[in-house]
Short mmCIF file of C-alpha atoms in Angstrom, two decimals:
data_model
loop_
_atom_site.label_atom_id
_atom_site.label_comp_id
_atom_site.label_asym_id
_atom_site.label_seq_id
_atom_site.Cartn_x
_atom_site.Cartn_y
_atom_site.Cartn_z
CA MET A 1 118.74 98.32 59.81
CA LYS A 2 116.09 100.81 58.70
CA PRO A 3 114.41 103.22 61.33
CA ILE A 4 110.87 102.38 61.97
CA LEU A 5 108.46 105.14 61.85
CA VAL A 6 105.66 105.24 63.91
CA ASP A 7 102.54 106.82 63.22
CA GLU A 8 100.25 109.06 65.50
CA ARG A 9 97.64 106.21 65.56
CA THR A 10 99.97 103.82 66.65
CA GLU A 11 101.37 105.97 69.28
CA HIS A 12 98.03 106.62 70.38
CA ILE A 13 96.98 103.02 70.66
CA ASN A 14 100.21 102.29 72.56
CA GLY A 15 99.52 105.24 74.88
CA MET A 16 95.99 103.97 75.71
CA ALA A 17 97.03 100.51 76.20
CA ALA A 18 99.66 101.71 78.86
CA LEU A 19 96.95 103.95 80.53
CA ILE A 20 94.54 101.05 80.85
CA CYS A 21 97.47 98.80 82.11
CA LEU A 22 98.24 101.50 84.81
CA VAL A 23 94.89 102.09 85.95
CA LEU A 24 94.10 98.58 86.28
CA THR A 25 97.33 98.12 88.37
CA GLN A 26 96.30 100.98 90.67
CA LEU A 27 92.64 99.72 91.05
CA ALA A 28 94.08 96.36 91.87
CA LEU A 29 96.40 97.84 94.45
CA MET A 30 93.62 99.87 95.96
CA GLY A 31 91.44 96.79 96.04
CA VAL A 32 94.01 94.78 98.12
CA VAL A 33 94.05 97.82 100.44
CA VAL A 34 90.44 97.73 100.94
CA TYR A 35 90.33 93.96 101.50
CA LYS A 36 92.99 93.89 103.64
CA ARG A 37 91.45 96.73 105.88
CA TYR A 38 87.71 96.15 105.88
CA ILE A 39 87.57 92.32 104.95
CA LEU A 40 90.51 91.00 106.86
CA GLY A 41 90.36 93.95 109.55
CA LEU A 42 94.38 94.02 109.38
CA PRO A 43 96.07 97.01 110.99
CA GLN A 44 97.20 99.84 108.76
CA GLU A 45 100.82 98.47 109.22
CA ALA A 46 99.95 95.48 107.19
CA TYR A 47 99.39 97.35 104.07
CA THR A 48 101.08 100.50 104.32
CA GLU A 49 103.91 99.95 101.76
CA ILE A 50 100.98 99.37 99.04
CA THR A 51 99.10 102.62 100.08
CA TRP A 52 102.37 104.45 99.34
CA ILE A 53 103.00 102.71 96.18
CA ALA A 54 99.39 103.34 94.87
CA PHE A 55 99.67 107.11 96.31
CA PHE A 56 103.06 107.84 94.30
CA SER A 57 101.99 105.86 91.01
CA MET A 58 98.56 107.98 90.89
CA GLY A 59 100.04 111.00 91.90
CA GLY A 60 103.02 110.98 89.59
CA TYR A 61 100.91 109.76 86.79
CA TRP A 62 98.81 112.89 87.03
CA LEU A 63 101.68 115.30 87.78
CA ILE A 64 103.60 114.12 84.69
CA ARG A 65 100.29 114.16 82.34
CA LEU A 66 99.53 117.71 83.64
CA TYR A 67 102.94 118.85 83.24
CA LEU A 68 103.32 117.38 79.60
CA SER A 69 99.88 118.83 78.48
CA GLY A 70 100.73 122.39 80.04
CA VAL A 71 97.03 122.80 80.86
CA LEU A 72 97.18 123.70 84.44
CA PRO A 73 96.50 127.39 85.09
CA VAL A 74 99.52 129.05 86.90
CA LEU A 75 98.05 130.57 90.19
CA SER A 76 99.37 133.62 91.76
CA ILE A 77 100.67 133.86 95.28
CA LYS A 78 97.22 135.56 96.41
CA GLN A 79 95.16 132.71 94.95
CA ILE A 80 97.56 129.91 96.35
CA LEU A 81 97.17 131.73 99.88
CA VAL A 82 93.35 131.76 99.55
CA ILE A 83 93.34 128.09 98.73
CA TYR A 84 95.84 127.29 101.22
CA VAL A 85 93.71 128.84 103.99
CA LEU A 86 90.53 127.40 102.78
CA LEU A 87 91.69 123.92 102.36
CA VAL A 88 93.63 123.74 105.75
CA ALA A 89 90.28 125.06 107.32
CA VAL A 90 88.15 122.37 105.60
CA ILE A 91 90.35 119.66 106.83
CA SER A 92 91.27 121.01 110.22
CA VAL A 93 87.89 122.22 111.77
CA PRO A 94 85.97 119.25 110.97
CA THR A 95 88.65 117.06 112.19
CA TYR A 96 89.06 118.86 115.57
CA PHE A 97 85.29 118.75 116.13
CA ILE A 98 85.00 114.87 115.65
CA HIS A 99 88.33 113.78 117.25
CA GLY A 100 89.09 116.73 119.37
CA TRP A 101 92.46 118.50 119.86
CA PRO A 102 95.31 116.02 120.24
CA ALA A 103 96.92 115.47 123.44
CA ALA A 104 100.05 117.43 124.29
CA GLU A 105 102.45 114.47 123.40
CA ASN A 106 101.00 114.37 119.95
CA TRP A 107 100.98 118.08 119.27
CA TYR A 108 102.70 117.58 115.92
CA GLU A 109 99.42 115.99 114.75
CA VAL A 110 98.08 119.53 114.27
CA LEU A 111 100.95 120.07 111.62
CA TYR A 112 99.74 117.32 109.35
CA PRO A 113 96.88 119.35 107.51
CA VAL A 114 99.29 122.41 107.21
CA ILE A 115 102.18 120.47 105.80
CA GLY A 116 100.20 118.20 103.60
CA VAL A 117 98.23 121.08 101.82
CA ALA A 118 101.52 123.04 101.34
CA LEU A 119 102.96 119.94 99.66
CA VAL A 120 100.21 119.44 97.29
CA LEU A 121 99.77 123.02 96.47
CA GLY A 122 103.64 123.23 96.05
CA PHE A 123 103.72 120.07 93.62
CA TYR A 124 100.65 121.72 91.76
CA SER A 125 102.27 124.98 91.33
CA LEU A 126 105.59 123.49 90.18
CA ALA A 127 103.84 121.36 87.63
CA ALA A 128 101.59 124.24 86.47
CA TYR A 129 104.82 126.42 85.90
CA LEU A 130 107.00 124.16 84.53
CA GLY A 131 104.20 122.68 81.93
CA LYS A 132 103.36 126.42 80.79
CA ARG A 133 107.21 126.95 80.41
CA ARG A 134 107.36 123.73 78.30
CA ILE A 135 104.66 124.73 76.23
CA GLU A 136 105.84 128.26 75.58
CA GLN A 137 109.42 126.80 74.75
CA MET A 138 107.96 124.34 72.23
CA ASN A 139 105.81 127.28 70.55
CA MET A 140 109.03 129.60 70.35
CA GLN A 141 110.83 126.88 68.27
#
């Protein structure tokens, strides 16, 4: 059996088809969430799984794309700390003004922005570093 050679145009078309299917699937998932929440008025527990699937699908897709392209700037520790403090403040301050400080039995809610921003910046930094390293290794060969 002969090996099949695939040209760049065919690879590009297949990639675009996969992207379109992925985006349509993600939009459909988020459409179901919006429908269940705002049209049917269901509680969040009724669609939590769909929300997580959509979140990991979208986040994973963008992390993989950014890793493979190697175009993310690798941030220094000082830049990361400044961005971290700013994002936590931008999320926390308006939230506490709108909803107030959480009750003593729910003190852990104060940590949500702190941990969430740290995770997002951590994943970003990891994808940027690994993508840059991957591109450098490809250029050395």
